[in-house]
Protein backbone atom coordinates (compact mmCIF):
# COMPACT_ATOMS: atom_id res chain seq x y z
CA UNK A 1 0.00 0.00 0.00
CA UNK A 2 2.71 2.37 1.08
CA UNK A 3 4.94 1.41 -1.81
CA UNK A 4 2.09 1.91 -4.23
CA UNK A 5 1.35 5.43 -3.02
CA UNK A 6 5.04 6.35 -3.18
CA UNK A 7 5.18 5.09 -6.69
CA UNK A 8 2.07 7.04 -7.54
CA UNK A 9 3.51 10.22 -6.09
CA UNK A 10 6.78 9.75 -7.90
CA UNK A 11 4.94 9.10 -11.12
CA UNK A 12 2.84 12.21 -10.66
CA UNK A 13 5.95 14.17 -9.84
CA UNK A 14 7.73 12.98 -12.99
CA UNK A 15 4.74 13.99 -15.07
CA UNK A 16 4.58 17.43 -13.45
CA UNK A 17 8.32 18.01 -13.67
CA UNK A 18 8.28 17.12 -17.36
CA UNK A 19 5.60 19.71 -17.90
CA UNK A 20 7.55 22.32 -15.98
CA UNK A 21 10.87 21.65 -17.70
CA UNK A 22 9.27 21.38 -21.07
CA UNK A 23 10.74 17.91 -21.48
CA UNK A 24 7.62 15.91 -21.89
CA UNK A 25 8.83 13.73 -24.69
CA UNK A 26 6.06 13.59 -27.21
CA UNK A 27 5.04 17.23 -27.26
CA UNK A 28 6.59 19.84 -29.51
CA UNK A 29 5.15 23.33 -29.81
CA UNK A 30 4.21 24.61 -33.26
CA UNK A 31 7.32 26.78 -33.30
CA UNK A 32 9.47 23.77 -32.45
CA UNK A 33 7.80 21.71 -35.13
CA UNK A 34 8.64 24.43 -37.63
CA UNK A 35 12.27 24.40 -36.56
CA UNK A 36 12.40 20.61 -36.77
CA UNK A 37 10.95 20.73 -40.29
CA UNK A 38 13.62 23.27 -41.27
CA UNK A 39 16.34 20.78 -40.25
CA UNK A 40 14.95 17.85 -42.21
CA UNK A 41 16.55 16.73 -45.44
CA UNK A 42 13.28 17.51 -47.21
CA UNK A 43 13.99 21.20 -46.48
CA UNK A 44 17.29 21.06 -48.39
CA UNK A 45 17.02 23.43 -51.35
CA UNK A 46 17.79 22.00 -54.80
CA UNK A 47 21.47 21.73 -55.69
CA UNK A 48 22.54 25.34 -56.30
CA UNK A 49 23.84 26.26 -59.74
CA UNK A 50 27.48 27.16 -60.04
CA UNK A 51 27.64 29.74 -62.81
CA UNK A 52 31.40 30.10 -62.23
CA UNK A 53 31.82 26.55 -63.57
CA UNK A 54 30.33 26.12 -67.03
CA UNK A 55 30.71 22.32 -66.88
CA UNK A 56 29.07 22.09 -63.44
CA UNK A 57 26.22 19.96 -64.80
CA UNK A 58 28.10 18.10 -67.56
CA UNK A 59 28.15 14.31 -66.95
CA UNK A 60 31.36 13.87 -68.98
CA UNK A 61 33.08 16.41 -66.73
CA UNK A 62 31.74 14.64 -63.62
CA UNK A 63 33.05 11.30 -64.91
CA UNK A 64 36.56 12.57 -65.64
CA UNK A 65 36.46 14.55 -62.38
CA UNK A 66 35.71 11.33 -60.49
CA UNK A 67 38.62 9.59 -62.22
CA UNK A 68 40.96 12.41 -61.23
CA UNK A 69 39.65 12.45 -57.65
CA UNK A 70 40.84 8.86 -57.17
CA UNK A 71 44.00 9.01 -59.34
CA UNK A 72 47.19 8.89 -57.25
CA UNK A 73 49.26 9.87 -60.27
CA UNK A 74 47.99 13.37 -59.48
CA UNK A 75 50.76 13.84 -56.91
CA UNK A 76 54.48 14.41 -56.60
CA UNK A 77 55.14 10.95 -55.15
CA UNK A 78 52.49 9.05 -57.13
CA UNK A 79 50.81 7.97 -53.90
CA UNK A 80 48.32 10.73 -53.04
CA UNK A 81 44.91 11.49 -54.51
CA UNK A 82 41.98 13.44 -53.13
CA UNK A 83 40.63 10.11 -51.90
CA UNK A 84 43.72 9.51 -49.74
CA UNK A 85 42.13 11.90 -47.25
CA UNK A 86 38.54 12.02 -48.50
CA UNK A 87 37.72 8.30 -48.26
CA UNK A 88 34.57 7.32 -50.08
CA UNK A 89 33.46 4.78 -47.44
CA UNK A 90 34.25 7.16 -44.54
CA UNK A 91 31.97 10.07 -45.45
CA UNK A 92 34.85 11.39 -47.59
CA UNK A 93 37.06 12.08 -44.55
CA UNK A 94 39.84 10.15 -42.81
CA UNK A 95 39.09 9.92 -39.04
CA UNK A 96 42.35 11.70 -38.23
CA UNK A 97 42.90 14.91 -36.23
CA UNK A 98 45.29 16.17 -38.95
CA UNK A 99 45.37 14.79 -42.47
CA UNK A 100 48.27 12.88 -44.00
CA UNK A 101 49.32 13.32 -47.60
CA UNK A 102 52.95 13.75 -48.58
CA UNK A 103 53.26 15.38 -45.16
CA UNK A 104 50.84 16.35 -42.41
CA UNK A 105 48.34 19.20 -42.75
CA UNK A 106 47.52 21.78 -40.09
CA UNK A 107 43.80 21.08 -40.20
CA UNK A 108 41.37 18.16 -40.12
CA UNK A 109 39.98 16.67 -43.34
CA UNK A 110 36.43 17.86 -43.95
CA UNK A 111 33.68 15.42 -44.95
CA UNK A 112 32.18 16.20 -48.37
CA UNK A 113 28.47 15.29 -48.25
CA UNK A 114 26.48 18.31 -49.36
CA UNK A 115 29.60 20.42 -49.89
CA UNK A 116 28.16 21.89 -53.10
CA UNK A 117 25.53 23.72 -51.03
CA UNK A 118 28.27 25.68 -49.31
CA UNK A 119 29.20 29.22 -50.37
CA UNK A 120 32.70 29.01 -48.83
CA UNK A 121 35.26 26.23 -48.69
CA UNK A 122 37.81 25.06 -46.12
CA UNK A 123 37.40 25.54 -42.38
CA UNK A 124 38.18 29.22 -42.82
CA UNK A 125 36.42 29.73 -46.18
CA UNK A 126 39.55 30.81 -48.05
CA UNK A 127 38.09 29.73 -51.38
CA UNK A 128 34.75 30.75 -52.87
CA UNK A 129 34.04 27.89 -55.28
CA UNK A 130 34.38 24.16 -55.22
CA UNK A 131 36.68 24.24 -58.26
CA UNK A 132 38.99 26.91 -56.85
CA UNK A 133 39.15 24.84 -53.66
CA UNK A 134 40.30 21.71 -55.52
CA UNK A 135 43.36 23.52 -56.87
CA UNK A 136 44.78 24.15 -53.40
CA UNK A 137 45.55 20.58 -52.21
CA UNK A 138 46.99 19.76 -55.64
CA UNK A 139 49.78 22.29 -55.12
CA UNK A 140 50.12 22.05 -51.35
CA UNK A 141 53.52 20.46 -50.59
CA UNK A 142 52.07 18.40 -47.70
CA UNK A 143 49.06 17.16 -49.71
CA UNK A 144 49.53 16.25 -53.43
CA UNK A 145 52.71 18.29 -53.69
CA UNK A 146 52.23 18.82 -57.44
CA UNK A 147 52.64 21.85 -59.68
CA UNK A 148 50.28 23.17 -62.32
CA UNK A 149 52.58 22.67 -65.32
CA UNK A 150 52.97 18.99 -64.40
CA UNK A 151 49.18 18.66 -64.01
CA UNK A 152 48.61 20.21 -67.45
CA UNK A 153 51.11 17.81 -69.05
CA UNK A 154 49.51 14.91 -67.18
CA UNK A 155 46.08 15.71 -68.63
CA UNK A 156 47.45 16.15 -72.16
CA UNK A 157 49.31 12.84 -71.93
CA UNK A 158 46.60 10.72 -70.31
CA UNK A 159 43.18 12.26 -70.91
CA UNK A 160 43.70 14.20 -74.12
CA UNK A 161 40.52 13.18 -75.92
CA UNK A 162 38.23 13.14 -72.92
CA UNK A 163 39.42 16.61 -71.94
CA UNK A 164 38.92 17.98 -75.46
CA UNK A 165 35.40 16.60 -75.68
CA UNK A 166 34.55 18.68 -72.60
CA UNK A 167 36.57 21.87 -73.07
CA UNK A 168 37.64 21.94 -76.73
CA UNK A 169 41.20 21.83 -78.09
CA UNK A 170 44.14 21.62 -75.69
CA UNK A 171 46.81 24.24 -76.29
CA UNK A 172 50.30 23.30 -77.46
CA UNK A 173 52.30 22.58 -74.31
CA UNK A 174 55.57 21.62 -76.03
CA UNK A 175 57.42 24.70 -74.76
CA UNK A 176 56.08 24.43 -71.20
CA UNK A 177 58.57 23.11 -68.61
CA UNK A 178 57.73 19.71 -67.08
CA UNK A 179 57.54 21.24 -63.62
CA UNK A 180 56.57 24.87 -63.02
CA UNK A 181 54.21 26.86 -60.87
CA UNK A 182 54.03 30.14 -58.95
CA UNK A 183 53.62 28.38 -55.60
CA UNK A 184 56.14 25.56 -55.99
CA UNK A 185 59.72 25.15 -54.79
CA UNK A 186 62.48 27.47 -55.97
CA UNK A 187 63.12 25.52 -59.18
CA UNK A 188 59.41 25.39 -60.07
CA UNK A 189 59.00 29.10 -59.42
CA UNK A 190 62.06 29.88 -61.53
CA UNK A 191 60.69 27.73 -64.36
CA UNK A 192 57.33 29.51 -64.09
CA UNK A 193 59.12 32.85 -64.44
CA UNK A 194 60.72 31.77 -67.70
CA UNK A 195 57.34 31.04 -69.30
CA UNK A 196 55.48 33.52 -71.50
CA UNK A 197 52.22 35.05 -70.34
CA UNK A 198 50.42 33.00 -72.97
CA UNK A 199 51.97 29.76 -71.71
CA UNK A 200 51.09 30.61 -68.13
CA UNK A 201 47.55 31.43 -69.22
CA UNK A 202 47.29 28.07 -71.03
CA UNK A 203 48.51 26.16 -67.99
CA UNK A 204 46.25 28.10 -65.62
CA UNK A 205 43.31 27.39 -67.91
CA UNK A 206 43.91 23.63 -67.87
CA UNK A 207 44.62 23.72 -64.15
CA UNK A 208 41.34 25.54 -63.44
CA UNK A 209 39.49 23.12 -65.73
CA UNK A 210 40.85 20.19 -63.70
CA UNK A 211 39.33 21.87 -60.66
CA UNK A 212 36.04 22.33 -62.49
CA UNK A 213 35.80 18.65 -63.44
CA UNK A 214 36.57 17.51 -59.90
CA UNK A 215 34.04 20.03 -58.56
CA UNK A 216 31.41 18.66 -60.92
CA UNK A 217 32.01 15.19 -59.52
CA UNK A 218 31.82 16.53 -55.93
CA UNK A 219 28.44 18.12 -56.69
CA UNK A 220 27.03 14.59 -56.79
CA UNK A 221 27.99 13.88 -53.17
CA UNK A 222 24.69 14.62 -51.44
CA UNK A 223 23.69 14.22 -47.80
CA UNK A 224 21.84 10.97 -47.09
CA UNK A 225 18.51 10.47 -45.36
CA UNK A 226 18.84 9.63 -41.68
CA UNK A 227 16.55 8.37 -38.92
CA UNK A 228 16.02 11.98 -37.90
CA UNK A 229 14.69 12.82 -41.38
CA UNK A 230 12.21 9.95 -41.20
CA UNK A 231 11.13 11.11 -37.74
CA UNK A 232 10.77 14.71 -38.95
CA UNK A 233 8.75 13.63 -41.98
CA UNK A 234 6.29 11.75 -39.77
CA UNK A 235 6.07 14.68 -37.34
CA UNK A 236 5.40 17.11 -40.19
CA UNK A 237 2.70 14.83 -41.58
CA UNK A 238 1.09 14.56 -38.14
CA UNK A 239 1.67 10.78 -38.12
CA UNK A 240 3.07 8.50 -35.46
CA UNK A 241 6.68 7.74 -36.55
CA UNK A 242 6.96 4.03 -37.41
CA UNK A 243 9.84 1.56 -37.21
CA UNK A 244 13.27 3.17 -36.93
CA UNK A 245 11.70 6.62 -37.44
CA UNK A 246 10.32 6.41 -33.90
CA UNK A 247 12.49 8.42 -31.51
CA UNK A 248 13.21 7.25 -27.99
CA UNK A 249 12.35 9.64 -25.16
CA UNK A 250 16.04 10.37 -24.85
CA UNK A 251 16.34 11.32 -28.53
CA UNK A 252 13.26 13.52 -28.27
CA UNK A 253 14.73 15.31 -25.28
CA UNK A 254 18.01 15.71 -27.16
CA UNK A 255 16.24 17.23 -30.14
CA UNK A 256 14.28 19.54 -27.88
CA UNK A 257 17.48 20.72 -26.19
CA UNK A 258 19.28 21.10 -29.52
CA UNK A 259 16.65 23.50 -30.83
CA UNK A 260 15.94 25.07 -27.43
CA UNK A 261 17.89 25.52 -24.25
CA UNK A 262 21.26 24.35 -25.61
CA UNK A 263 21.04 26.86 -28.48
CA UNK A 264 22.83 24.59 -30.94
CA UNK A 265 20.40 25.47 -33.71
CA UNK A 266 21.47 29.11 -33.79
CA UNK A 267 24.55 28.04 -35.76
CA UNK A 268 23.80 24.44 -36.75
CA UNK A 269 20.64 25.33 -38.67
CA UNK A 270 18.95 24.34 -41.93
CA UNK A 271 18.88 20.90 -43.49
CA UNK A 272 22.69 20.65 -43.44
CA UNK A 273 22.89 21.76 -39.81
CA UNK A 274 25.10 24.70 -40.72
CA UNK A 275 24.49 28.39 -41.24
CA UNK A 276 27.42 28.36 -43.72
CA UNK A 277 29.05 31.03 -41.65
CA UNK A 278 32.14 31.46 -39.49
CA UNK A 279 32.16 31.55 -35.69
CA UNK A 280 34.72 31.68 -32.95
CA UNK A 281 33.60 28.94 -30.58
CA UNK A 282 36.66 29.04 -28.33
CA UNK A 283 38.23 25.88 -29.69
CA UNK A 284 41.78 25.58 -28.26
CA UNK A 285 44.94 25.92 -30.33
CA UNK A 286 47.04 22.84 -30.99
CA UNK A 287 50.53 23.14 -29.55
CA UNK A 288 53.20 22.96 -32.21
CA UNK A 289 51.05 24.12 -35.13
CA UNK A 290 51.60 27.52 -36.75
CA UNK A 291 49.37 30.39 -35.61
CA UNK A 292 45.86 29.88 -37.02
CA UNK A 293 43.55 32.90 -37.08
CA UNK A 294 40.83 31.25 -39.14
CA UNK A 295 38.59 33.58 -41.13
CA UNK A 296 40.73 36.63 -40.38
CA UNK A 297 43.51 35.41 -42.67
CA UNK A 298 41.16 33.72 -45.13
CA UNK A 299 39.29 36.84 -46.22
CA UNK A 300 42.51 38.37 -47.52
CA UNK A 301 43.51 35.17 -49.25
CA UNK A 302 40.21 34.66 -51.06
CA UNK A 303 40.08 38.29 -52.16
CA UNK A 304 43.54 37.90 -53.72
CA UNK A 305 42.94 34.46 -55.26
CA UNK A 306 43.31 34.65 -59.08
CA UNK A 307 40.82 31.74 -59.32
CA UNK A 308 38.06 33.47 -57.34
CA UNK A 309 34.59 34.31 -58.66
CA UNK A 310 35.70 37.71 -59.96
CA UNK A 311 38.83 36.34 -61.66
CA UNK A 312 39.28 35.58 -65.35
CA UNK A 313 38.95 31.80 -64.94
CA UNK A 314 35.46 32.14 -63.53
CA UNK A 315 32.71 31.56 -66.09
CA UNK A 316 30.38 34.05 -64.37
CA UNK A 317 30.18 37.80 -64.22
CA UNK A 318 30.29 39.87 -61.02
CA UNK A 319 26.52 39.51 -60.54
CA UNK A 320 27.14 35.88 -59.48
CA UNK A 321 29.82 36.90 -56.97
CA UNK A 322 27.65 38.32 -54.18
CA UNK A 323 29.29 36.26 -51.45
CA UNK A 324 32.72 37.55 -52.37
CA UNK A 325 31.69 41.13 -53.12
CA UNK A 326 29.77 41.52 -49.89
CA UNK A 327 31.94 39.48 -47.55
CA UNK A 328 32.94 40.96 -44.21
CA UNK A 329 36.63 41.76 -44.54
CA UNK A 330 37.53 43.16 -41.13
CA UNK A 331 36.57 43.08 -37.48
CA UNK A 332 37.25 41.02 -34.40
CA UNK A 333 34.49 38.55 -35.23
CA UNK A 334 36.79 37.05 -37.89
CA UNK A 335 39.54 36.08 -35.48
CA UNK A 336 39.65 32.31 -35.07
CA UNK A 337 36.25 32.00 -36.68
CA UNK A 338 35.69 28.71 -38.51
CA UNK A 339 32.93 27.41 -40.71
CA UNK A 340 30.07 25.75 -38.84
CA UNK A 341 30.39 22.07 -39.81
CA UNK A 342 27.38 20.00 -40.78
CA UNK A 343 26.39 17.62 -37.99
CA UNK A 344 24.95 15.01 -40.32
CA UNK A 345 27.02 11.88 -39.78
CA UNK A 346 29.22 13.64 -37.21
CA UNK A 347 28.60 11.01 -34.50
CA UNK A 348 30.34 8.45 -36.73
CA UNK A 349 33.46 10.44 -37.45
CA UNK A 350 35.45 11.64 -34.46
CA UNK A 351 37.68 13.52 -33.80
CA UNK A 352 36.07 16.94 -33.96
CA UNK A 353 36.83 20.57 -34.77
CA UNK A 354 39.12 22.18 -37.34
CA UNK A 355 42.28 20.48 -36.10
CA UNK A 356 40.72 17.46 -34.39
CA UNK A 357 41.13 19.15 -31.01
CA UNK A 358 38.21 17.33 -29.36
CA UNK A 359 38.13 13.55 -29.35
CA UNK A 360 34.57 12.58 -28.47
CA UNK A 361 31.03 13.91 -28.54
CA UNK A 362 31.02 13.82 -24.72
CA UNK A 363 33.99 16.17 -24.75
CA UNK A 364 32.30 18.37 -27.38
CA UNK A 365 29.37 18.82 -25.00
CA UNK A 366 31.74 19.60 -22.12
CA UNK A 367 33.20 22.27 -24.37
CA UNK A 368 29.81 23.85 -25.09
CA UNK A 369 28.72 23.57 -21.45
CA UNK A 370 31.79 25.32 -20.08
CA UNK A 371 32.35 27.68 -23.05
CA UNK A 372 36.06 28.31 -22.45
CA UNK A 373 37.52 31.69 -23.41
CA UNK A 374 38.96 31.74 -26.93
CA UNK A 375 42.76 31.63 -27.36
CA UNK A 376 42.32 34.83 -29.40
CA UNK A 377 39.28 36.77 -30.49
CA UNK A 378 36.07 36.24 -28.52
CA UNK A 379 34.04 33.05 -28.29
CA UNK A 380 30.41 33.41 -29.32
CA UNK A 381 29.42 30.46 -27.13
CA UNK A 382 27.68 31.11 -23.82
CA UNK A 383 27.97 28.50 -21.08
CA UNK A 384 24.88 26.37 -20.57
CA UNK A 385 24.13 24.04 -17.68
CA UNK A 386 23.61 20.53 -19.03
CA UNK A 387 22.90 17.63 -16.67
CA UNK A 388 24.35 14.18 -17.37
CA UNK A 389 20.94 13.14 -18.66
CA UNK A 390 20.77 16.13 -20.99
CA UNK A 391 24.25 15.49 -22.37
CA UNK A 392 23.29 11.89 -23.00
CA UNK A 393 20.13 13.06 -24.72
CA UNK A 394 21.98 15.50 -27.00
CA UNK A 395 24.41 12.76 -27.97
CA UNK A 396 21.54 10.34 -28.62
CA UNK A 397 20.01 12.95 -30.92
CA UNK A 398 23.32 13.55 -32.74
CA UNK A 399 23.55 9.78 -33.32
CA UNK A 400 20.13 9.87 -34.97
CA UNK A 401 21.77 12.13 -37.58
CA UNK A 402 23.83 9.17 -38.79
CA UNK A 403 22.39 6.33 -40.85
CA UNK B 1 8.48 7.89 3.28
CA UNK B 2 11.10 10.33 4.53
CA UNK B 3 13.44 9.33 1.76
CA UNK B 4 10.75 9.93 -0.85
CA UNK B 5 10.23 13.46 0.46
CA UNK B 6 13.91 14.17 0.23
CA UNK B 7 14.05 13.00 -3.35
CA UNK B 8 11.02 15.09 -4.21
CA UNK B 9 12.50 18.24 -2.72
CA UNK B 10 15.85 17.74 -4.41
CA UNK B 11 14.21 16.99 -7.71
CA UNK B 12 11.95 20.02 -7.41
CA UNK B 13 14.99 22.22 -6.86
CA UNK B 14 16.55 20.83 -10.03
CA UNK B 15 13.33 21.47 -11.94
CA UNK B 16 13.26 25.11 -10.85
CA UNK B 17 16.92 25.58 -11.75
CA UNK B 18 16.45 24.05 -15.19
CA UNK B 19 13.34 26.11 -15.87
CA UNK B 20 15.21 29.29 -14.92
CA UNK B 21 18.06 28.49 -17.28
CA UNK B 22 15.63 27.61 -20.04
CA UNK B 23 13.84 30.93 -19.72
CA UNK B 24 17.12 32.77 -19.71
CA UNK B 25 18.56 31.03 -22.77
CA UNK B 26 15.63 30.84 -25.14
CA UNK B 27 15.75 34.44 -26.17
CA UNK B 28 12.50 35.44 -27.72
CA UNK B 29 12.46 38.93 -29.25
CA UNK B 30 10.83 41.54 -27.02
CA UNK B 31 7.03 41.66 -27.39
CA UNK B 32 6.92 45.39 -28.04
CA UNK B 33 9.45 45.36 -30.89
CA UNK B 34 8.75 48.09 -33.44
CA UNK B 35 8.35 46.15 -36.67
CA UNK B 36 7.47 49.15 -38.85
CA UNK B 37 9.08 49.11 -42.29
CA UNK B 38 8.60 52.85 -42.67
CA UNK B 39 9.69 55.39 -40.08
CA UNK B 40 11.38 58.71 -39.39
CA UNK B 41 15.13 58.65 -38.88
CA UNK B 42 16.52 59.42 -35.41
CA UNK B 43 16.85 63.18 -36.01
CA UNK B 44 13.75 63.19 -38.19
CA UNK B 45 15.63 64.36 -41.31
CA UNK B 46 14.29 61.47 -43.37
CA UNK B 47 11.27 59.31 -43.81
CA UNK B 48 12.84 55.93 -44.53
CA UNK B 49 11.07 52.90 -45.95
CA UNK B 50 12.59 49.47 -46.49
CA UNK B 51 11.38 46.51 -48.49
CA UNK B 52 13.16 43.31 -49.44
CA UNK B 53 13.19 42.66 -53.20
CA UNK B 54 11.74 39.23 -52.50
CA UNK B 55 9.40 38.01 -49.82
CA UNK B 56 9.19 35.89 -47.77
CA UNK B 57 12.69 36.42 -46.41
CA UNK B 58 14.68 33.19 -46.56
CA UNK B 59 17.23 32.43 -43.89
CA UNK B 60 20.74 31.97 -45.30
CA UNK B 61 20.14 33.47 -48.74
CA UNK B 62 21.90 36.48 -50.11
CA UNK B 63 19.30 39.03 -51.22
CA UNK B 64 18.69 42.70 -51.91
CA UNK B 65 16.54 45.42 -50.34
CA UNK B 66 15.28 48.76 -51.53
CA UNK B 67 15.61 51.70 -49.15
CA UNK B 68 13.42 54.64 -50.06
CA UNK B 69 14.31 58.04 -48.62
CA UNK B 70 12.05 61.06 -48.52
CA UNK B 71 12.04 64.27 -46.54
CA UNK B 72 9.36 64.42 -43.81
CA UNK B 73 7.21 66.40 -46.26
CA UNK B 74 7.56 63.52 -48.72
CA UNK B 75 10.04 64.81 -51.32
CA UNK B 76 12.41 62.10 -52.63
CA UNK B 77 15.98 62.42 -51.36
CA UNK B 78 18.60 62.13 -54.10
CA UNK B 79 22.37 61.69 -53.96
CA UNK B 80 22.49 60.10 -50.52
CA UNK B 81 25.45 58.09 -49.29
CA UNK B 82 24.29 55.11 -47.31
CA UNK B 83 26.22 52.81 -45.01
CA UNK B 84 24.59 49.57 -43.90
CA UNK B 85 25.15 47.82 -40.61
CA UNK B 86 23.18 45.62 -38.26
CA UNK B 87 23.17 42.36 -36.39
CA UNK B 88 21.47 40.38 -33.68
CA UNK B 89 21.19 42.42 -30.48
CA UNK B 90 20.48 39.32 -28.37
CA UNK B 91 23.51 37.45 -29.66
CA UNK B 92 25.89 40.39 -29.72
CA UNK B 93 27.04 39.85 -33.28
CA UNK B 94 26.80 41.79 -36.50
CA UNK B 95 25.58 40.89 -39.95
CA UNK B 96 27.28 37.90 -41.61
CA UNK B 97 27.84 39.96 -44.76
CA UNK B 98 28.70 43.53 -45.47
CA UNK B 99 25.79 44.89 -47.54
CA UNK B 100 26.27 47.92 -49.75
CA UNK B 101 24.21 50.47 -51.56
CA UNK B 102 24.97 49.52 -55.17
CA UNK B 103 22.69 51.69 -57.24
CA UNK B 104 20.28 54.59 -57.22
CA UNK B 105 16.95 53.56 -58.71
CA UNK B 106 15.38 57.04 -58.91
CA UNK B 107 12.66 58.70 -56.84
CA UNK B 108 14.63 58.39 -53.61
CA UNK B 109 15.04 54.64 -54.02
CA UNK B 110 18.38 52.99 -53.27
CA UNK B 111 19.27 49.35 -53.93
CA UNK B 112 21.02 47.60 -51.03
CA UNK B 113 22.73 44.38 -52.09
CA UNK B 114 24.41 41.60 -50.14
CA UNK B 115 22.03 41.19 -47.21
CA UNK B 116 21.96 37.80 -45.46
CA UNK B 117 20.43 36.55 -42.24
CA UNK B 118 22.07 33.30 -41.20
CA UNK B 119 20.06 32.61 -38.04
CA UNK B 120 16.49 32.70 -36.84
CA UNK B 121 15.54 35.45 -34.39
CA UNK B 122 15.59 39.22 -34.01
CA UNK B 123 17.74 41.15 -36.46
CA UNK B 124 18.44 44.86 -36.77
CA UNK B 125 19.14 46.50 -40.11
CA UNK B 126 20.71 49.93 -39.62
CA UNK B 127 21.31 52.64 -42.18
CA UNK B 128 23.59 55.64 -41.77
CA UNK B 129 22.36 58.25 -44.23
CA UNK B 130 24.28 61.21 -45.47
CA UNK B 131 22.54 63.68 -47.83
CA UNK B 132 21.91 67.45 -48.06
CA UNK B 133 19.33 67.50 -45.19
CA UNK B 134 22.00 66.13 -42.82
CA UNK B 135 23.61 63.01 -41.38
CA UNK B 136 21.16 60.69 -39.72
CA UNK B 137 20.54 57.07 -38.76
CA UNK B 138 17.59 54.74 -38.85
CA UNK B 139 17.19 51.20 -37.50
CA UNK B 140 14.64 48.61 -38.60
CA UNK B 141 13.76 45.43 -36.72
CA UNK B 142 13.08 42.10 -38.39
CA UNK B 143 12.20 38.72 -36.98
CA UNK B 144 13.05 35.58 -38.89
Coordinates of C-alpha atoms in Angstrom, one line a residue, chain A residues 16 68 128 139 158 179 186 220 236 271 304 309 313 327 339 357 377 391:
Chain A
X16 CA 4.6 17.4 -13.4
X68 CA 41.0 12.4 -61.2
X128 CA 34.7 30.7 -52.9
X139 CA 49.8 22.3 -55.1
X158 CA 46.6 10.7 -70.3
X179 CA 57.5 21.2 -63.6
X186 CA 62.5 27.5 -56.0
X220 CA 27.0 14.6 -56.8
X236 CA 5.4 17.1 -40.2
X271 CA 18.9 20.9 -43.5
X304 CA 43.5 37.9 -53.7
X309 CA 34.6 34.3 -58.7
X313 CA 38.9 31.8 -64.9
X327 CA 31.9 39.5 -47.6
X339 CA 32.9 27.4 -40.7
X357 CA 41.1 19.2 -31.0
X377 CA 39.3 36.8 -30.5
X391 CA 24.2 15.5 -22.4

